[in-house]
Short mmCIF file of N, CA and C in Angstrom, two decimals:
data_model
loop_
_atom_site.label_atom_id
_atom_site.label_comp_id
_atom_site.label_asym_id
_atom_site.label_seq_id
_atom_site.Cartn_x
_atom_site.Cartn_y
_atom_site.Cartn_z
N MET A 1 -21.89 73.33 45.54
CA MET A 1 -20.96 74.26 44.97
C MET A 1 -19.34 72.94 44.98
N ALA A 2 -19.37 72.35 45.84
CA ALA A 2 -18.25 71.05 46.13
C ALA A 2 -17.81 70.72 44.66
N SER A 3 -18.83 70.18 43.69
CA SER A 3 -18.44 69.90 42.33
C SER A 3 -17.37 70.91 41.50
N SER A 4 -17.93 71.99 41.55
CA SER A 4 -17.04 73.14 41.01
C SER A 4 -15.47 73.64 41.58
N LYS A 5 -15.25 72.80 42.77
CA LYS A 5 -14.08 73.29 43.65
C LYS A 5 -13.03 72.39 42.93
N LYS A 6 -13.37 71.23 41.95
CA LYS A 6 -12.58 70.02 41.62
C LYS A 6 -12.38 70.58 40.32
N GLU A 7 -11.46 70.57 39.83
CA GLU A 7 -10.69 70.68 38.50
C GLU A 7 -11.39 69.68 37.66
N SER A 8 -11.85 69.82 36.56
CA SER A 8 -12.59 68.63 35.77
C SER A 8 -11.70 68.08 34.60
N GLN A 9 -10.19 68.31 34.50
CA GLN A 9 -9.69 68.08 33.35
C GLN A 9 -8.31 67.25 34.14
N THR A 10 -7.78 66.16 33.33
CA THR A 10 -6.65 65.84 33.93
C THR A 10 -5.37 66.51 33.14
N MET A 11 -5.40 67.07 32.12
CA MET A 11 -4.36 67.77 31.76
C MET A 11 -4.22 69.15 32.51
N LYS A 12 -3.04 69.53 32.70
CA LYS A 12 -3.10 70.80 33.49
C LYS A 12 -3.25 72.11 32.67
N ILE A 13 -4.00 73.18 33.22
CA ILE A 13 -4.06 74.33 32.50
C ILE A 13 -3.42 75.34 32.60
N ASP A 14 -2.81 75.93 32.17
CA ASP A 14 -1.63 77.03 32.29
C ASP A 14 -2.17 78.17 31.13
N ILE A 15 -3.03 78.87 31.47
CA ILE A 15 -3.60 80.22 30.99
C ILE A 15 -3.33 81.47 31.78
N GLY A 16 -2.26 81.39 32.54
CA GLY A 16 -1.43 82.80 33.38
C GLY A 16 -2.54 82.91 34.44
N ILE A 17 -3.50 82.11 34.67
CA ILE A 17 -4.29 82.51 36.10
C ILE A 17 -4.22 81.09 36.84
N SER A 18 -3.79 80.89 38.42
CA SER A 18 -3.32 80.27 39.17
C SER A 18 -4.96 79.21 38.96
N HIS A 19 -4.80 77.91 39.85
CA HIS A 19 -5.98 77.04 39.80
C HIS A 19 -6.68 77.63 40.94
N SER A 20 -6.10 78.42 42.11
CA SER A 20 -7.07 78.71 43.15
C SER A 20 -7.57 80.22 42.90
N ASP A 21 -7.11 80.91 41.65
CA ASP A 21 -7.78 82.30 41.39
C ASP A 21 -8.83 81.50 40.57
N ARG A 22 -8.51 80.58 39.55
CA ARG A 22 -9.48 79.91 38.78
C ARG A 22 -10.85 79.54 39.58
N ALA A 23 -10.34 78.80 40.55
CA ALA A 23 -11.76 78.55 41.44
C ALA A 23 -12.38 79.55 42.25
N LYS A 24 -12.02 80.51 42.51
CA LYS A 24 -12.65 81.95 43.04
C LYS A 24 -13.32 82.26 42.05
N ILE A 25 -12.84 82.50 40.69
CA ILE A 25 -13.77 82.92 39.50
C ILE A 25 -14.93 82.23 39.33
N VAL A 26 -14.85 81.04 39.35
CA VAL A 26 -15.71 79.94 39.02
C VAL A 26 -16.51 79.93 40.18
N GLU A 27 -16.32 80.13 41.50
CA GLU A 27 -17.34 80.32 42.59
C GLU A 27 -18.30 81.19 42.33
N GLY A 28 -17.64 82.34 41.83
CA GLY A 28 -18.66 83.62 41.62
C GLY A 28 -19.44 83.33 40.44
N LEU A 29 -18.80 82.85 39.26
CA LEU A 29 -19.45 82.60 38.12
C LEU A 29 -20.70 81.45 38.15
N SER A 30 -20.70 80.59 39.15
CA SER A 30 -21.58 79.84 39.48
C SER A 30 -22.94 80.28 40.02
N LYS A 31 -22.43 81.23 40.99
CA LYS A 31 -23.33 82.12 41.63
C LYS A 31 -24.30 82.92 40.59
N LEU A 32 -23.74 83.49 39.48
CA LEU A 32 -23.95 84.25 38.22
C LEU A 32 -25.01 83.54 37.60
N LEU A 33 -24.57 82.10 37.51
CA LEU A 33 -25.14 81.28 36.41
C LEU A 33 -26.64 80.94 37.23
N ALA A 34 -26.55 80.65 38.46
CA ALA A 34 -27.78 80.17 39.44
C ALA A 34 -28.78 81.38 39.44
N ASP A 35 -28.36 82.63 39.39
CA ASP A 35 -29.16 83.49 39.32
C ASP A 35 -29.73 83.80 38.01
N SER A 36 -28.67 83.99 37.03
CA SER A 36 -29.11 83.98 35.88
C SER A 36 -30.43 82.84 35.26
N TYR A 37 -30.32 81.86 35.61
CA TYR A 37 -30.91 80.89 35.48
C TYR A 37 -32.22 80.82 36.08
N THR A 38 -32.35 81.11 37.40
CA THR A 38 -33.44 81.56 38.30
C THR A 38 -34.44 82.59 37.69
N LEU A 39 -33.65 83.42 37.09
CA LEU A 39 -34.04 85.02 36.37
C LEU A 39 -35.03 84.64 35.07
N TYR A 40 -34.03 83.83 34.43
CA TYR A 40 -34.72 83.04 33.15
C TYR A 40 -35.89 82.39 33.40
N LEU A 41 -36.03 81.45 34.40
CA LEU A 41 -37.24 80.89 34.72
C LEU A 41 -38.39 81.63 35.16
N MET A 42 -37.86 82.70 36.05
CA MET A 42 -39.25 83.53 36.37
C MET A 42 -39.65 84.21 35.18
N THR A 43 -38.88 84.74 34.16
CA THR A 43 -39.46 85.64 33.22
C THR A 43 -40.12 84.51 32.30
N HIS A 44 -39.52 83.42 32.19
CA HIS A 44 -40.44 82.47 31.32
C HIS A 44 -42.03 82.43 31.75
N ASN A 45 -41.89 81.89 33.15
CA ASN A 45 -43.07 81.68 33.86
C ASN A 45 -44.07 82.98 33.96
N PHE A 46 -43.65 84.10 33.68
CA PHE A 46 -44.30 85.45 33.75
C PHE A 46 -44.66 85.51 32.16
N HIS A 47 -43.98 85.06 31.30
CA HIS A 47 -44.20 85.13 29.75
C HIS A 47 -45.60 84.55 29.91
N TRP A 48 -45.74 83.03 30.07
CA TRP A 48 -46.79 82.23 30.03
C TRP A 48 -47.85 82.46 30.85
N ASN A 49 -47.73 83.26 32.05
CA ASN A 49 -49.01 83.76 32.68
C ASN A 49 -49.31 84.99 33.06
N VAL A 50 -48.80 85.95 32.42
CA VAL A 50 -49.44 87.24 32.48
C VAL A 50 -50.65 87.89 31.75
N THR A 51 -51.35 88.46 32.51
CA THR A 51 -52.67 88.81 32.11
C THR A 51 -52.99 90.24 32.30
N GLY A 52 -53.86 90.69 31.75
CA GLY A 52 -54.49 91.96 31.94
C GLY A 52 -54.08 92.73 30.83
N PRO A 53 -54.58 94.11 31.16
CA PRO A 53 -54.53 95.45 29.91
C PRO A 53 -53.23 95.27 29.06
N GLN A 54 -52.14 94.65 29.82
CA GLN A 54 -50.82 95.15 29.17
C GLN A 54 -50.11 93.80 28.46
N PHE A 55 -51.06 92.68 28.68
CA PHE A 55 -50.80 91.31 27.94
C PHE A 55 -49.91 91.24 26.98
N ASN A 56 -50.36 91.77 25.82
CA ASN A 56 -49.67 91.79 24.59
C ASN A 56 -48.31 92.38 24.63
N SER A 57 -48.18 93.48 24.99
CA SER A 57 -46.85 93.83 25.34
C SER A 57 -46.21 93.47 26.18
N LEU A 58 -46.51 93.03 27.24
CA LEU A 58 -45.75 92.10 28.39
C LEU A 58 -45.10 90.90 27.69
N HIS A 59 -46.12 90.19 27.45
CA HIS A 59 -46.00 88.68 26.97
C HIS A 59 -44.97 88.83 25.74
N ASN A 60 -44.88 89.60 24.77
CA ASN A 60 -43.89 89.96 23.80
C ASN A 60 -42.29 90.34 24.28
N MET A 61 -42.55 91.10 25.67
CA MET A 61 -41.26 91.67 26.13
C MET A 61 -40.69 90.75 27.07
N PHE A 62 -41.49 89.79 27.76
CA PHE A 62 -40.86 88.72 28.39
C PHE A 62 -40.36 87.66 27.41
N MET A 63 -41.00 87.42 26.24
CA MET A 63 -40.43 86.35 25.21
C MET A 63 -38.93 87.07 24.97
N THR A 64 -38.82 88.07 24.69
CA THR A 64 -37.65 88.82 24.09
C THR A 64 -36.56 88.50 25.35
N GLN A 65 -36.87 88.91 26.28
CA GLN A 65 -35.71 88.88 27.63
C GLN A 65 -35.80 87.46 27.76
N TYR A 66 -36.51 86.31 27.87
CA TYR A 66 -36.11 85.31 28.18
C TYR A 66 -35.13 84.09 27.15
N THR A 67 -35.43 85.01 26.09
CA THR A 67 -34.34 84.41 24.79
C THR A 67 -33.44 84.68 25.07
N GLU A 68 -33.15 86.03 25.43
CA GLU A 68 -31.53 86.68 25.73
C GLU A 68 -31.01 85.92 26.72
N GLN A 69 -32.19 85.70 27.92
CA GLN A 69 -31.26 85.10 29.30
C GLN A 69 -30.99 83.63 28.86
N TRP A 70 -31.57 83.05 28.09
CA TRP A 70 -31.24 81.67 27.89
C TRP A 70 -29.90 81.43 27.20
N ASN A 71 -29.62 82.40 26.15
CA ASN A 71 -28.28 82.54 25.42
C ASN A 71 -27.33 82.58 26.19
N ALA A 72 -27.26 83.54 27.31
CA ALA A 72 -26.44 83.89 28.12
C ALA A 72 -26.02 82.75 29.24
N LEU A 73 -27.05 81.94 29.14
CA LEU A 73 -26.73 80.88 30.36
C LEU A 73 -25.66 79.87 29.79
N ASP A 74 -25.61 79.90 28.43
CA ASP A 74 -24.52 78.98 27.77
C ASP A 74 -23.29 79.69 27.70
N ILE A 75 -23.48 81.10 27.55
CA ILE A 75 -21.98 81.68 27.61
C ILE A 75 -21.25 81.86 29.22
N ILE A 76 -22.03 81.89 29.97
CA ILE A 76 -21.57 81.84 31.30
C ILE A 76 -21.16 80.52 31.77
N ALA A 77 -22.05 79.33 31.56
CA ALA A 77 -21.34 77.92 31.80
C ALA A 77 -20.12 77.67 31.27
N GLU A 78 -20.03 78.15 29.73
CA GLU A 78 -19.08 77.92 28.99
C GLU A 78 -17.73 78.39 29.50
N ARG A 79 -17.80 79.85 30.00
CA ARG A 79 -16.74 80.48 30.81
C ARG A 79 -16.39 79.62 31.85
N ILE A 80 -17.24 79.00 32.91
CA ILE A 80 -16.71 78.11 33.73
C ILE A 80 -16.01 76.76 33.29
N ARG A 81 -16.66 76.59 32.28
CA ARG A 81 -15.75 74.97 31.82
C ARG A 81 -14.53 75.55 31.06
N ALA A 82 -14.55 76.58 30.49
CA ALA A 82 -12.92 77.10 29.83
C ALA A 82 -11.99 77.46 31.01
N LEU A 83 -12.41 77.62 32.17
CA LEU A 83 -11.61 77.84 33.25
C LEU A 83 -11.31 76.52 33.80
N GLY A 84 -11.48 75.26 33.75
CA GLY A 84 -11.51 73.93 33.76
C GLY A 84 -12.25 73.32 35.27
N PHE A 85 -13.73 73.97 35.35
CA PHE A 85 -14.25 73.08 36.00
C PHE A 85 -15.69 72.82 35.81
N PRO A 86 -16.33 72.04 36.35
CA PRO A 86 -17.67 71.56 35.68
C PRO A 86 -18.67 72.75 36.07
N ALA A 87 -19.79 73.11 35.42
CA ALA A 87 -20.68 74.32 35.52
C ALA A 87 -21.76 73.27 36.36
N PRO A 88 -22.13 74.25 37.35
CA PRO A 88 -23.57 73.57 37.89
C PRO A 88 -24.78 73.63 36.88
N GLY A 89 -25.32 72.52 36.99
CA GLY A 89 -26.55 72.47 35.97
C GLY A 89 -27.93 71.72 36.75
N THR A 90 -27.98 71.73 37.99
CA THR A 90 -29.24 71.00 38.21
C THR A 90 -29.90 72.21 39.27
N TYR A 91 -31.23 71.93 39.30
CA TYR A 91 -32.16 72.77 39.92
C TYR A 91 -31.79 72.67 41.46
N LYS A 92 -31.21 71.74 42.23
CA LYS A 92 -30.68 71.40 43.72
C LYS A 92 -29.33 72.83 43.77
N GLU A 93 -28.56 72.38 42.63
CA GLU A 93 -27.26 73.34 42.65
C GLU A 93 -27.90 74.78 42.41
N PHE A 94 -28.63 74.97 41.64
CA PHE A 94 -28.96 76.54 41.38
C PHE A 94 -29.64 77.16 42.74
N SER A 95 -30.31 76.14 43.21
CA SER A 95 -31.41 76.55 44.43
C SER A 95 -30.68 77.09 45.64
N SER A 96 -29.16 76.14 45.82
CA SER A 96 -28.49 76.41 46.78
C SER A 96 -27.36 77.60 46.43
N LEU A 97 -27.36 77.95 44.85
CA LEU A 97 -26.65 78.72 44.72
C LEU A 97 -27.00 80.42 44.64
N THR A 98 -28.68 80.49 44.07
CA THR A 98 -28.92 81.73 44.05
C THR A 98 -29.50 82.21 45.23
N VAL A 99 -29.82 83.78 45.05
CA VAL A 99 -30.21 84.69 46.13
C VAL A 99 -31.39 84.89 45.76
N ILE A 100 -31.74 85.00 44.53
CA ILE A 100 -33.31 85.07 43.84
C ILE A 100 -34.24 84.36 44.53
N LYS A 101 -35.15 84.87 45.19
CA LYS A 101 -36.38 83.97 45.74
C LYS A 101 -37.20 83.55 44.59
N GLU A 102 -37.91 82.25 44.89
CA GLU A 102 -38.71 81.79 43.72
C GLU A 102 -40.15 82.48 43.97
N VAL A 103 -40.76 83.01 42.65
CA VAL A 103 -42.29 83.43 43.07
C VAL A 103 -43.08 82.34 43.19
N GLU A 104 -43.98 82.37 44.09
CA GLU A 104 -45.05 81.31 44.46
C GLU A 104 -46.37 81.95 43.66
N GLY A 105 -47.24 81.19 43.29
CA GLY A 105 -48.37 81.63 42.35
C GLY A 105 -48.01 82.51 41.11
N VAL A 106 -49.30 83.30 40.90
CA VAL A 106 -48.92 84.04 39.66
C VAL A 106 -49.57 85.57 40.23
N PRO A 107 -48.23 86.31 40.07
CA PRO A 107 -48.76 87.73 40.20
C PRO A 107 -49.49 88.51 39.51
N LYS A 108 -50.05 89.58 39.99
CA LYS A 108 -50.64 90.69 39.04
C LYS A 108 -49.23 91.19 38.08
N ALA A 109 -49.74 91.64 36.94
CA ALA A 109 -48.97 91.92 35.66
C ALA A 109 -48.01 93.00 36.32
N GLN A 110 -48.27 93.84 37.14
CA GLN A 110 -47.10 95.23 37.67
C GLN A 110 -46.26 94.50 38.62
N ASP A 111 -46.84 93.51 39.65
CA ASP A 111 -45.95 92.89 40.45
C ASP A 111 -44.99 92.15 39.76
N MET A 112 -45.28 91.37 38.65
CA MET A 112 -44.53 90.69 37.86
C MET A 112 -43.17 91.49 37.61
N VAL A 113 -43.81 92.69 36.99
CA VAL A 113 -42.61 93.69 36.54
C VAL A 113 -41.80 94.10 37.44
N LYS A 114 -42.21 94.50 38.88
CA LYS A 114 -41.38 95.01 39.93
C LYS A 114 -40.46 93.52 40.28
N LEU A 115 -41.01 92.30 40.39
CA LEU A 115 -40.07 90.96 40.65
C LEU A 115 -39.13 91.12 39.57
N LEU A 116 -39.04 91.38 38.33
CA LEU A 116 -38.13 91.12 37.45
C LEU A 116 -37.17 92.08 37.50
N VAL A 117 -37.56 93.43 37.78
CA VAL A 117 -36.80 94.61 38.21
C VAL A 117 -35.66 94.15 39.10
N ASN A 118 -36.39 93.83 40.38
CA ASN A 118 -35.48 93.25 41.33
C ASN A 118 -34.42 92.22 41.03
N ALA A 119 -35.11 91.24 40.35
CA ALA A 119 -34.17 90.12 39.78
C ALA A 119 -33.06 90.69 38.90
N HIS A 120 -33.35 91.45 38.05
CA HIS A 120 -32.42 92.07 37.46
C HIS A 120 -31.10 92.53 38.05
N GLU A 121 -31.69 93.46 38.71
CA GLU A 121 -30.68 94.21 39.56
C GLU A 121 -30.06 93.15 40.39
N THR A 122 -30.57 92.16 40.87
CA THR A 122 -29.83 90.99 41.62
C THR A 122 -28.55 90.61 41.00
N VAL A 123 -28.85 90.48 39.64
CA VAL A 123 -28.03 89.48 38.86
C VAL A 123 -26.93 90.67 38.36
N ALA A 124 -27.19 92.15 38.61
CA ALA A 124 -26.20 92.86 38.04
C ALA A 124 -25.32 93.12 39.35
N ARG A 125 -25.95 93.01 40.19
CA ARG A 125 -24.86 92.93 41.35
C ARG A 125 -23.99 91.73 41.76
N THR A 126 -24.80 90.63 41.14
CA THR A 126 -23.75 89.43 41.42
C THR A 126 -22.37 89.36 40.62
N ALA A 127 -23.03 89.91 39.17
CA ALA A 127 -22.12 90.05 38.26
C ALA A 127 -20.90 91.19 38.67
N ARG A 128 -21.66 92.08 39.10
CA ARG A 128 -20.41 93.35 39.88
C ARG A 128 -19.32 93.13 40.34
N SER A 129 -19.80 91.96 41.38
CA SER A 129 -19.13 91.58 42.82
C SER A 129 -18.08 90.61 42.27
N LEU A 130 -17.74 90.16 40.89
CA LEU A 130 -16.81 89.41 40.47
C LEU A 130 -15.52 90.18 40.20
N PHE A 131 -16.09 91.46 39.81
CA PHE A 131 -14.99 92.34 39.16
C PHE A 131 -13.46 92.44 39.71
N SER A 132 -13.85 92.35 41.18
CA SER A 132 -12.29 92.82 41.62
C SER A 132 -11.63 91.67 41.42
N THR A 133 -12.18 90.59 41.53
CA THR A 133 -11.24 89.08 41.61
C THR A 133 -10.91 89.02 40.29
N VAL A 134 -11.61 89.19 39.16
CA VAL A 134 -11.14 89.03 37.80
C VAL A 134 -9.95 89.97 37.41
N ASP A 135 -10.19 91.24 37.77
CA ASP A 135 -9.26 92.50 37.59
C ASP A 135 -8.10 92.01 38.43
N GLU A 136 -7.99 91.58 39.24
CA GLU A 136 -6.81 91.23 40.26
C GLU A 136 -5.98 90.49 39.50
N VAL A 137 -6.44 89.40 38.88
CA VAL A 137 -5.63 88.32 38.12
C VAL A 137 -5.72 88.24 36.67
N ASN A 138 -6.22 89.68 35.90
CA ASN A 138 -6.15 89.86 34.67
C ASN A 138 -6.85 88.51 33.65
N ASP A 139 -8.21 88.57 34.29
CA ASP A 139 -9.02 87.34 33.54
C ASP A 139 -10.05 88.45 32.43
N GLN A 140 -9.10 88.89 31.74
CA GLN A 140 -10.00 90.08 30.45
C GLN A 140 -11.33 89.09 29.84
N PRO A 141 -11.17 87.99 29.70
CA PRO A 141 -12.54 87.31 29.02
C PRO A 141 -13.50 87.28 29.92
N THR A 142 -13.36 86.80 31.32
CA THR A 142 -14.48 87.00 32.13
C THR A 142 -14.99 88.48 32.42
N ALA A 143 -14.02 89.30 32.89
CA ALA A 143 -14.55 90.65 32.78
C ALA A 143 -15.44 91.27 31.61
N ASP A 144 -15.11 90.95 30.44
CA ASP A 144 -15.62 91.21 29.13
C ASP A 144 -17.17 90.86 29.41
N MET A 145 -17.31 89.36 29.48
CA MET A 145 -18.66 88.91 29.89
C MET A 145 -19.44 89.63 30.64
N LEU A 146 -18.72 89.80 31.95
CA LEU A 146 -19.70 90.44 33.19
C LEU A 146 -20.11 91.74 32.43
N THR A 147 -18.82 92.73 31.78
CA THR A 147 -19.53 93.75 31.21
C THR A 147 -20.76 93.81 30.68
N GLN A 148 -20.36 92.66 29.66
CA GLN A 148 -21.95 92.47 28.69
C GLN A 148 -22.99 92.39 29.65
N ARG A 149 -22.97 91.20 30.35
CA ARG A 149 -23.95 90.88 31.28
C ARG A 149 -24.77 92.08 31.99
N LEU A 150 -23.52 92.87 32.82
CA LEU A 150 -24.00 93.99 33.44
C LEU A 150 -25.01 94.82 32.74
N ASP A 151 -24.72 95.27 31.32
CA ASP A 151 -25.17 96.12 30.36
C ASP A 151 -26.72 95.53 30.21
N VAL A 152 -26.81 94.33 29.82
CA VAL A 152 -28.11 93.82 29.48
C VAL A 152 -29.03 93.98 30.87
N HIS A 153 -28.55 93.68 31.95
CA HIS A 153 -29.41 93.70 33.17
C HIS A 153 -29.68 95.12 33.71
N GLU A 154 -28.60 95.97 33.58
CA GLU A 154 -29.00 97.46 33.89
C GLU A 154 -30.07 97.70 33.06
N LYS A 155 -29.85 97.62 31.75
CA LYS A 155 -30.80 98.21 30.87
C LYS A 155 -32.13 97.86 30.90
N THR A 156 -32.33 96.33 31.18
CA THR A 156 -33.46 95.44 31.23
C THR A 156 -34.20 96.14 32.67
N ALA A 157 -33.70 96.21 33.64
CA ALA A 157 -34.30 96.71 34.77
C ALA A 157 -34.32 98.38 34.27
N TRP A 158 -34.04 99.18 34.09
CA TRP A 158 -34.30 100.36 33.60
C TRP A 158 -35.63 100.33 32.77
N MET A 159 -35.68 99.44 31.71
CA MET A 159 -36.59 99.38 30.91
C MET A 159 -38.02 99.12 31.63
N LEU A 160 -37.93 98.12 32.55
CA LEU A 160 -38.99 97.39 33.42
C LEU A 160 -39.60 98.61 34.10
N ARG A 161 -38.72 99.28 34.79
CA ARG A 161 -38.86 100.31 35.74
C ARG A 161 -39.86 101.39 35.12
N SER A 162 -39.41 101.77 33.94
CA SER A 162 -40.10 102.95 33.01
C SER A 162 -41.63 102.40 33.04
N LEU A 163 -41.96 100.62 32.82
CA LEU A 163 -43.37 100.56 32.87
C LEU A 163 -44.19 100.83 34.25
N LEU A 164 -43.39 101.07 35.28
CA LEU A 164 -44.13 101.25 36.30
C LEU A 164 -44.48 102.95 36.74
N GLU A 165 -43.71 103.56 36.37
CA GLU A 165 -44.18 105.11 36.03
C GLU A 165 -45.57 105.16 35.88
N GLU A 166 -45.97 106.57 36.58
CA GLU A 166 -47.68 107.05 36.30
C GLU A 166 -47.61 107.89 35.36
#
């Protein structure tokens, strides 16, 4: 996280949010980016490796989900850049920032769904935890992005949970 503490531009940023407040927001967004990347990787892995009677529906669903997540990574990283800091972008940085545990081996299809529910809920909690900071400093663009991410992750978790009902 040390790299994102240092502002990346020589020209002063004057958007109505102080350097220290932007640094706090970036710290949270960096965690959101790491959680989101980890979720993306998990979903893509499961897309490649799912088997069983639900193969076709899960394979296609996971592809839709990882494609959406891939696009979201850019949105989050670009918000970090707009706030004047470098975005984390290495496995080492992501692994130190994320709270989502890497999955070892190839779980059964139903376990994949459970793991993805938990990961989506984790990303939602990470996004939600930033609201007090961004609201306090009137960072509406970040609040808007967080709202959009929450909508996606909560809806996706609900849809995945629905697959687990008997």
